[in-house]
Coordinates of C-alpha atoms and ligand atoms in Angstrom, one line a residue:
M1 CA -66.1 -6.8 46.6
K2 CA -63.0 -5.4 44.9
N3 CA -64.8 -2.1 44.5
S4 CA -65.7 -1.7 48.1
I5 CA -62.2 -2.4 49.3
W6 CA -61.0 0.1 46.8
S7 CA -63.4 2.8 48.0
V8 CA -62.5 2.2 51.6
G9 CA -58.9 2.4 50.7
M10 CA -59.4 5.6 48.8
A11 CA -61.4 7.1 51.8
L12 CA -58.5 6.2 54.2
L13 CA -56.0 7.7 51.8
A14 CA -58.0 10.9 51.5
M15 CA -58.2 11.1 55.4
A16 CA -54.5 10.4 55.7
S17 CA -53.6 13.1 53.2
C18 CA -55.7 15.7 55.2
Q19 CA -53.8 15.0 58.4
P20 CA -51.6 17.8 59.5
G21 CA -48.0 17.4 60.8
P22 CA -45.1 15.2 59.6
E23 CA -45.5 12.3 57.2
K24 CA -44.1 10.0 59.8
A25 CA -47.2 9.7 61.9
A26 CA -49.4 8.4 59.1
T27 CA -47.7 5.8 57.0
P28 CA -43.9 5.5 57.1
P29 CA -42.7 4.8 53.6
N30 CA -41.4 1.4 52.4
I31 CA -37.9 1.4 51.1
I32 CA -36.5 -0.8 48.3
F33 CA -32.7 -0.3 48.1
I34 CA -31.6 -1.9 44.9
M35 CA -27.8 -2.2 44.4
S36 CA -25.9 -4.0 41.7
D37 CA -22.2 -4.7 41.7
D38 CA -19.8 -2.7 39.5
H39 CA -22.6 -1.1 37.4
A40 CA -21.0 1.9 35.7
Y41 CA -23.3 4.9 35.1
Q42 CA -22.0 4.8 31.5
A43 CA -24.1 1.6 31.1
I44 CA -27.5 3.1 32.2
S45 CA -29.3 4.6 29.2
A46 CA -30.8 7.4 31.3
Y47 CA -27.3 8.8 31.8
G48 CA -27.1 9.2 28.0
H49 CA -23.9 7.4 26.9
G50 CA -25.7 5.4 24.3
L51 CA -24.1 2.0 25.0
N52 CA -27.2 0.0 25.9
R53 CA -30.9 0.3 26.8
T54 CA -32.1 -0.1 30.4
P55 CA -35.7 0.9 30.2
N56 CA -36.7 -0.2 33.7
I57 CA -33.9 1.6 35.5
D58 CA -34.6 4.6 33.3
R59 CA -38.1 4.6 34.7
L60 CA -36.6 5.7 38.1
A61 CA -35.1 8.7 36.3
S62 CA -38.2 9.7 34.5
E63 CA -40.4 9.1 37.5
G64 CA -38.0 10.4 40.1
V65 CA -34.5 12.0 40.4
M66 CA -31.2 11.1 38.7
F67 CA -28.1 12.2 40.5
N68 CA -25.1 13.0 38.3
R69 CA -22.5 13.7 41.0
S70 CA -22.9 10.8 43.4
F71 CA -19.6 9.3 44.7
V72 CA -18.3 6.5 46.9
T73 CA -15.7 7.1 49.6
N74 CA -13.6 4.0 48.6
S75 CA -14.2 2.4 45.2
I76 CA -14.4 -1.3 46.2
C77 CA -17.1 -3.6 47.1
A78 CA -17.2 -4.6 50.8
P79 CA -15.9 -1.3 52.1
S80 CA -18.6 0.5 50.0
R81 CA -21.3 -1.8 51.5
A82 CA -20.0 -1.2 55.0
T83 CA -20.2 2.5 54.4
M84 CA -23.8 2.3 53.1
L85 CA -25.0 0.3 56.1
T86 CA -23.2 2.3 58.8
G87 CA -23.2 5.8 57.3
K88 CA -19.6 6.1 58.2
Y89 CA -16.2 6.3 56.5
N90 CA -14.2 3.1 56.4
H91 CA -11.6 4.3 59.0
L92 CA -14.5 4.3 61.5
N93 CA -16.6 1.3 60.4
G94 CA -13.3 -0.7 60.2
K95 CA -13.9 -2.3 56.8
V96 CA -11.1 -0.6 54.8
D97 CA -10.6 -3.3 52.2
N98 CA -12.2 -6.5 50.8
I99 CA -10.0 -8.6 53.1
N100 CA -10.3 -7.6 56.7
D101 CA -13.4 -8.5 58.8
F102 CA -16.6 -6.5 59.1
D103 CA -18.0 -6.0 62.6
W104 CA -21.8 -6.7 62.3
N105 CA -22.2 -5.7 66.0
Q106 CA -22.0 -2.0 65.2
A107 CA -25.1 0.1 64.4
N108 CA -26.5 0.1 60.8
F109 CA -29.6 1.7 59.4
A110 CA -31.5 -1.6 58.9
K111 CA -31.1 -2.3 62.7
V112 CA -32.4 1.2 63.5
L113 CA -35.4 0.8 61.2
Q114 CA -36.1 -2.7 62.5
G115 CA -36.2 -1.2 66.0
H116 CA -38.8 1.3 64.8
G117 CA -41.3 -1.2 63.5
Y118 CA -40.0 -2.0 60.0
Q119 CA -39.9 -5.5 58.5
T120 CA -36.4 -5.8 57.0
A121 CA -34.9 -8.2 54.5
L122 CA -31.5 -8.5 52.7
I123 CA -31.4 -10.6 49.5
G124 CA -28.5 -11.2 47.1
K125 CA -24.9 -10.1 47.3
I126 CA -23.6 -8.5 50.5
H127 CA -19.9 -9.6 50.5
L128 CA -19.6 -9.0 54.2
D129 CA -18.9 -12.3 56.1
G130 CA -20.8 -13.3 59.2
A131 CA -24.5 -13.5 59.9
P132 CA -26.1 -10.2 58.8
Q133 CA -27.6 -8.2 61.6
G134 CA -30.7 -5.9 61.3
F135 CA -32.7 -8.2 59.1
D136 CA -35.8 -10.2 59.9
Y137 CA -35.1 -12.3 56.8
W138 CA -31.8 -12.7 54.8
N139 CA -30.8 -14.9 51.9
V140 CA -27.4 -14.0 50.6
L141 CA -24.6 -15.2 48.3
P142 CA -21.5 -16.5 50.0
G143 CA -18.7 -14.0 49.1
Q144 CA -18.8 -13.1 45.5
G145 CA -21.3 -15.8 44.5
E146 CA -21.6 -17.7 41.2
Y147 CA -23.5 -16.7 38.1
Y148 CA -24.8 -20.2 37.2
N149 CA -26.4 -22.5 39.7
P150 CA -25.3 -20.4 42.7
D151 CA -25.4 -21.3 46.4
F152 CA -27.3 -19.0 48.7
I153 CA -27.2 -18.8 52.5
E154 CA -30.8 -18.5 53.7
M155 CA -30.9 -17.5 57.4
G156 CA -27.7 -19.5 58.0
E157 CA -28.5 -22.5 55.9
R158 CA -26.5 -22.9 52.6
K159 CA -28.2 -24.4 49.6
R160 CA -27.6 -24.6 45.8
F161 CA -30.2 -23.4 43.4
P162 CA -30.5 -24.3 39.8
G163 CA -30.7 -21.3 37.5
Y164 CA -29.1 -17.9 36.9
V165 CA -28.1 -15.7 39.8
T166 CA -29.7 -12.5 38.7
E167 CA -33.1 -14.1 38.0
L168 CA -32.9 -16.1 41.3
T169 CA -32.2 -13.0 43.3
T170 CA -35.2 -11.3 41.8
E171 CA -37.4 -14.4 42.4
F172 CA -36.3 -14.4 46.1
A173 CA -37.0 -10.7 46.5
L174 CA -40.5 -11.0 45.0
D175 CA -41.2 -14.1 47.1
W176 CA -40.3 -12.1 50.3
L177 CA -42.5 -9.2 49.2
K178 CA -45.5 -11.5 48.3
N179 CA -45.3 -14.3 50.8
K180 CA -42.8 -13.8 53.6
R181 CA -43.1 -10.2 55.0
D182 CA -45.6 -9.1 57.6
Q183 CA -47.9 -7.0 55.4
T184 CA -49.1 -4.9 58.4
K185 CA -45.7 -3.2 58.8
P186 CA -43.7 -0.9 56.6
F187 CA -40.8 -2.7 54.9
L188 CA -37.2 -2.2 54.0
L189 CA -35.8 -4.5 51.3
L190 CA -32.2 -4.6 50.3
Y191 CA -32.2 -6.2 46.9
H192 CA -28.6 -6.6 45.8
Q193 CA -27.5 -8.1 42.6
K194 CA -24.1 -9.7 41.9
A195 CA -24.1 -8.7 38.3
P196 CA -22.4 -7.1 36.4
H197 CA -19.4 -8.2 38.4
R198 CA -16.4 -9.9 36.8
N199 CA -16.3 -12.4 35.0
W200 CA -19.5 -11.2 33.3
Q201 CA -21.3 -14.4 32.5
P202 CA -24.7 -13.6 30.8
S203 CA -28.0 -15.3 31.3
P204 CA -29.0 -17.9 28.8
K205 CA -31.6 -15.4 27.7
Y206 CA -29.0 -12.8 26.6
L207 CA -26.1 -14.9 25.3
N208 CA -26.7 -13.5 21.8
L209 CA -27.6 -9.9 22.6
F210 CA -25.3 -7.5 20.6
D211 CA -24.1 -10.3 18.3
D212 CA -24.5 -8.1 15.3
K213 CA -23.0 -5.0 16.8
T214 CA -19.4 -3.7 17.0
F215 CA -18.7 -1.2 19.8
D216 CA -16.2 1.6 19.5
P217 CA -14.0 1.9 22.6
P218 CA -13.8 5.2 24.5
A219 CA -11.5 7.9 23.0
N220 CA -8.8 7.3 25.6
F221 CA -8.8 3.5 25.3
F222 CA -5.2 3.5 23.9
D223 CA -4.0 5.7 26.8
T224 CA -0.2 5.6 27.2
Y225 CA -0.3 7.2 30.7
E226 CA 2.2 9.7 29.5
G227 CA 2.7 12.6 31.9
R228 CA 1.2 10.7 34.8
G229 CA 3.0 9.0 37.7
R230 CA 3.9 5.3 38.3
A231 CA 0.4 4.6 39.9
A232 CA -1.3 5.0 36.5
R233 CA 1.4 3.0 34.6
E234 CA 1.8 0.2 37.1
Q235 CA -1.8 -0.9 37.7
E236 CA -2.9 -4.3 36.5
M237 CA -6.3 -3.7 35.0
E238 CA -5.8 -3.3 31.3
I239 CA -8.3 -5.0 29.0
Y240 CA -5.5 -5.6 26.5
G241 CA -2.7 -6.8 28.8
H242 CA -4.2 -8.0 32.1
A243 CA -7.6 -9.6 31.4
R244 CA -7.4 -13.3 31.0
W245 CA -8.1 -15.6 28.0
G246 CA -10.3 -18.0 29.8
W247 CA -11.7 -16.2 32.8
D248 CA -12.5 -12.9 31.1
F249 CA -12.7 -13.7 27.3
K250 CA -14.2 -17.2 27.8
L251 CA -11.9 -19.0 25.5
L252 CA -11.6 -22.7 26.3
A253 CA -8.0 -22.7 25.0
D254 CA -5.7 -19.8 24.7
P255 CA -4.0 -18.9 21.3
N256 CA -1.2 -21.4 22.2
G257 CA -3.7 -24.1 22.6
D258 CA -3.4 -24.3 26.4
S259 CA -6.6 -25.1 28.3
T260 CA -8.1 -22.2 30.2
M261 CA -9.9 -22.0 33.5
F262 CA -13.2 -21.3 31.7
R263 CA -13.6 -25.0 31.5
G264 CA -14.2 -24.9 35.2
S265 CA -17.1 -22.5 34.8
L266 CA -18.6 -24.7 32.1
R267 CA -18.5 -27.7 34.4
R268 CA -20.7 -25.8 36.9
M269 CA -23.5 -25.5 34.2
D270 CA -26.1 -28.2 33.6
E271 CA -26.2 -29.8 30.2
Q272 CA -28.8 -27.5 28.7
Q273 CA -27.0 -24.3 30.0
R274 CA -23.7 -25.6 28.6
A275 CA -25.2 -26.4 25.2
L276 CA -26.7 -22.9 24.9
W277 CA -23.4 -21.4 26.0
M278 CA -21.3 -23.4 23.5
D279 CA -23.8 -22.5 20.7
A280 CA -23.4 -18.9 21.5
Y281 CA -19.6 -18.7 21.9
E282 CA -17.7 -21.6 20.4
Q283 CA -17.9 -20.8 16.7
E284 CA -17.0 -17.2 17.4
N285 CA -14.0 -18.3 19.5
Q286 CA -12.8 -20.6 16.7
D287 CA -13.1 -17.8 14.1
F288 CA -11.2 -15.5 16.4
L289 CA -8.3 -18.0 16.9
K290 CA -8.1 -18.7 13.2
A291 CA -7.9 -14.9 12.4
N292 CA -4.7 -14.6 14.4
L293 CA -5.3 -10.9 15.3
T294 CA -2.5 -8.8 16.6
G295 CA -2.0 -5.2 17.9
K296 CA -4.9 -2.8 17.5
E297 CA -7.2 -5.4 16.0
L298 CA -6.7 -7.8 18.8
A299 CA -7.2 -4.9 21.3
L300 CA -10.6 -4.1 19.7
W301 CA -11.6 -7.7 19.7
K302 CA -10.9 -8.0 23.4
Y303 CA -12.7 -4.7 24.1
N304 CA -15.8 -6.0 22.2
R305 CA -15.8 -9.4 24.0
Y306 CA -15.6 -7.6 27.3
I307 CA -18.1 -4.9 26.8
K308 CA -20.7 -7.2 25.2
D309 CA -20.6 -9.7 28.1
Y310 CA -20.6 -6.8 30.7
L311 CA -23.7 -5.3 29.1
R312 CA -25.5 -8.6 28.6
T313 CA -25.4 -9.3 32.3
I314 CA -26.9 -5.8 32.9
Q315 CA -29.9 -6.7 30.8
S316 CA -31.0 -9.2 33.4
V317 CA -30.5 -6.7 36.2
D318 CA -32.7 -4.2 34.3
D319 CA -35.4 -6.9 33.9
G320 CA -35.4 -7.5 37.6
V321 CA -35.9 -3.9 38.4
G322 CA -38.9 -4.0 36.0
E323 CA -40.4 -7.0 37.8
L324 CA -40.2 -5.2 41.2
L325 CA -41.7 -2.0 39.8
D326 CA -44.5 -4.0 38.3
Y327 CA -45.2 -5.7 41.6
L328 CA -45.4 -2.3 43.3
D329 CA -47.8 -1.0 40.6
A330 CA -50.0 -4.0 40.7
N331 CA -50.3 -3.9 44.5
G332 CA -50.9 -0.2 45.1
L333 CA -47.4 0.2 46.7
A334 CA -45.8 2.6 44.2
E335 CA -46.9 5.8 45.8
N336 CA -45.6 5.0 49.3
T337 CA -42.4 3.1 48.4
I338 CA -39.0 4.8 48.0
V339 CA -37.1 3.0 45.3
V340 CA -33.4 3.6 45.1
Y341 CA -31.0 2.2 42.4
T342 CA -27.3 2.4 42.9
S343 CA -24.1 0.4 42.5
D344 CA -21.3 -0.3 45.1
Q345 CA -19.0 1.8 42.9
G346 CA -18.5 2.8 39.3
F347 CA -16.4 0.8 36.7
Y348 CA -14.1 1.4 33.8
L349 CA -15.6 0.4 30.4
G350 CA -12.4 0.8 28.5
E351 CA -11.5 4.3 29.7
H352 CA -7.7 4.5 30.0
G353 CA -7.8 1.0 28.5
W354 CA -9.1 -0.4 31.8
F355 CA -11.7 -2.7 33.4
D356 CA -12.2 -2.7 37.2
K357 CA -12.5 0.3 39.6
R358 CA -10.5 1.4 42.7
F359 CA -8.7 4.4 41.2
M360 CA -10.2 7.8 42.0
Y361 CA -10.9 8.7 38.4
E362 CA -14.5 9.7 37.7
E363 CA -15.7 6.5 36.0
S364 CA -14.8 4.5 39.1
F365 CA -15.5 6.7 42.2
R366 CA -18.7 8.1 40.7
T367 CA -21.6 5.7 40.8
P368 CA -25.2 5.7 39.5
L369 CA -27.9 6.9 41.8
L370 CA -31.6 7.2 41.0
I371 CA -34.5 7.5 43.4
R372 CA -38.3 7.4 42.9
Y373 CA -40.6 8.6 45.7
P374 CA -43.7 10.1 44.1
K375 CA -44.8 11.8 47.3
E376 CA -41.8 14.1 47.5
I377 CA -39.7 13.9 44.4
K378 CA -40.7 15.6 41.1
P379 CA -40.6 13.2 38.1
G380 CA -37.7 13.8 35.8
S381 CA -35.6 15.8 38.3
V382 CA -31.8 15.9 38.0
N383 CA -29.5 16.6 40.9
S384 CA -25.9 17.8 40.6
D385 CA -25.0 18.1 44.3
L386 CA -22.0 16.2 45.7
V387 CA -23.8 13.3 47.4
M388 CA -22.0 10.2 48.7
N389 CA -22.6 6.7 49.9
I390 CA -22.2 7.8 53.6
D391 CA -25.4 9.7 53.0
Y392 CA -27.7 6.8 52.2
A393 CA -28.2 5.6 55.8
P394 CA -29.1 9.1 57.2
T395 CA -31.4 9.7 54.2
F396 CA -33.4 6.5 54.7
L397 CA -33.8 7.2 58.4
D398 CA -34.9 10.8 57.7
Y399 CA -37.6 9.5 55.3
A400 CA -38.8 7.0 57.9
G401 CA -39.1 9.8 60.4
V402 CA -36.5 8.2 62.7
E403 CA -33.7 10.1 64.5
V404 CA -30.3 9.7 62.9
P405 CA -27.7 8.4 65.3
A406 CA -25.2 11.2 66.2
D407 CA -22.2 9.2 65.1
M408 CA -23.3 8.6 61.5
Q409 CA -21.1 10.9 59.4
G410 CA -23.3 11.3 56.3
E411 CA -26.1 13.8 55.8
S412 CA -29.7 13.3 54.7
F413 CA -30.2 14.5 51.2
R414 CA -34.0 14.4 51.5
K415 CA -34.4 18.1 51.3
L416 CA -32.0 18.4 48.3
V417 CA -34.5 16.4 46.2
S418 CA -37.7 17.7 47.6
G419 CA -36.9 21.2 46.3
E420 CA -35.9 22.9 49.6
E421 CA -32.9 25.3 49.9
V422 CA -30.1 23.6 51.9
E423 CA -26.5 24.3 52.5
W424 CA -24.5 21.4 51.2
R425 CA -20.9 20.2 51.1
D426 CA -18.5 21.5 48.4
A427 CA -16.0 18.7 48.6
V428 CA -15.8 14.9 49.1
Y429 CA -13.3 12.7 50.9
Y430 CA -11.9 9.6 49.3
H431 CA -9.5 7.0 50.6
Y432 CA -8.4 3.7 48.8
Y433 CA -6.5 1.3 51.0
E434 CA -6.1 -2.1 49.2
F435 CA -2.4 -2.3 48.2
P436 CA -0.6 -4.6 47.7
G437 CA -3.5 -6.4 46.1
E438 CA -5.3 -7.6 43.0
H439 CA -5.0 -5.1 40.1
A440 CA -2.1 -3.3 41.9
V441 CA -3.8 0.0 42.3
K442 CA -1.7 2.0 44.8
R443 CA -3.1 3.5 48.0
H444 CA -4.4 7.0 47.6
Ligands
SGN1 C1 -12.5 -10.4 42.3 C2 -12.1 -10.0 40.8 C3 -11.4 -8.7 40.7 C4 -12.2 -7.6 41.5 C5 -12.4 -8.1 42.9 C6 -13.1 -7.1 43.8 N1 -11.3 -11.0 40.3 O1 -11.3 -10.7 43.0 O2 -11.3 -8.3 39.4 O3 -11.4 -6.4 41.5 O4 -13.1 -9.3 42.9 O5 -14.3 -6.8 43.3 S1 -11.9 -12.4 39.8 O6 -10.8 -13.1 39.1 O7 -12.3 -13.2 41.0 O8 -13.0 -12.2 38.9 S2 -15.4 -6.3 44.3 O9 -16.5 -5.7 43.5 O10 -15.9 -7.4 45.0 O11 -14.8 -5.3 45.1
CA2 CA1 -18.2 -4.1 43.3

């Protein structure tokens, strides 16, 4: 039985590949748009920085294309998401910062694909208030979401789920692929992880990853900002001076013995989660407090606590990518599915002494971008053109064979990666608006 379905399938495939004319007519490609939150390209092993291993995300590089000059127009979460959905800069889609409202009534690429026969779903973090438009199914985190035992809002109904947010998001995405979508239609899945967003709480599975390792900070970790203007000096995103004892470094009491807000995060965990957490962190915390570190030694301890937790949360993101790729392989979907991996922006991993993003230095306004589409993209390609997050919407529509609305400002980069000669931009436009605000990064 299996064999006969297989041979009919192969015959149909052979017929389809003999058809002349544009791809569109035969089988529009499925699209899985994977986005994580604050994932620095420095923390994807394919980019070669040697910090961690991300074998599943790396598969997209070895089986597709890796972009090494991909930028966002405004390095902050909600505005970046608004740009990706609408294909427009923030001054036109209206979402200039994390605070003001997003207007879901405007056009977005998911709505356009939905109108052209696609089944569409949005799962995980979106960070844009209001009921998402353009999706047949949605199940999203409220706002930033929680790492442990998070609430999700499924089609308007808010429920709490026991477990770890990254694993749950993957479970919901797979459930939609397997059981909820209409299998007769092409699909668009936005699979959007909360991790590795602050305050970097790892899964129980990875609480001890990197325990026996000491990381060296980047060469400019002890930057004094000499020769630069007030903007660089007056930010509030230094690992040494601004990150918080409880929230960021997970101490239950600060060095003066005062209780920290991490106790609140522990209360959210169930007993078993809390016990595993305490086992992994508390002895180390006590040893640290006893050691009374100061100056450079203290700075290096803080850097290590930060980078280890950040990278631990990424390990679960990478596992999830692996689970989705396995599903595609096992169900004959790999060939006709475009898989995109990106982040809503870059992140500082100690460069200039910083965490967070916002500033238009490369670590922050550059973001990872990897795409696999076996039908058009040569495995192992590397692209160095200036692409931006305004380009994603027009690119997806182009692949689907659908006309790009005239007011989308991005350009499809499909031809750039299928090996055709195209004229391309030689500059990018960037605008950061959120000041005054958290981290005190000035407008620029
Ligand atoms: C939270 C974080 C900030 C972070 C913003 C925006 N603080 O407010 O460090 O810059 O989100 O991040 S926290 O104390 O709540 O962790 S964004 O990715 O959503 O833009
Ligand atoms: Ca973000």
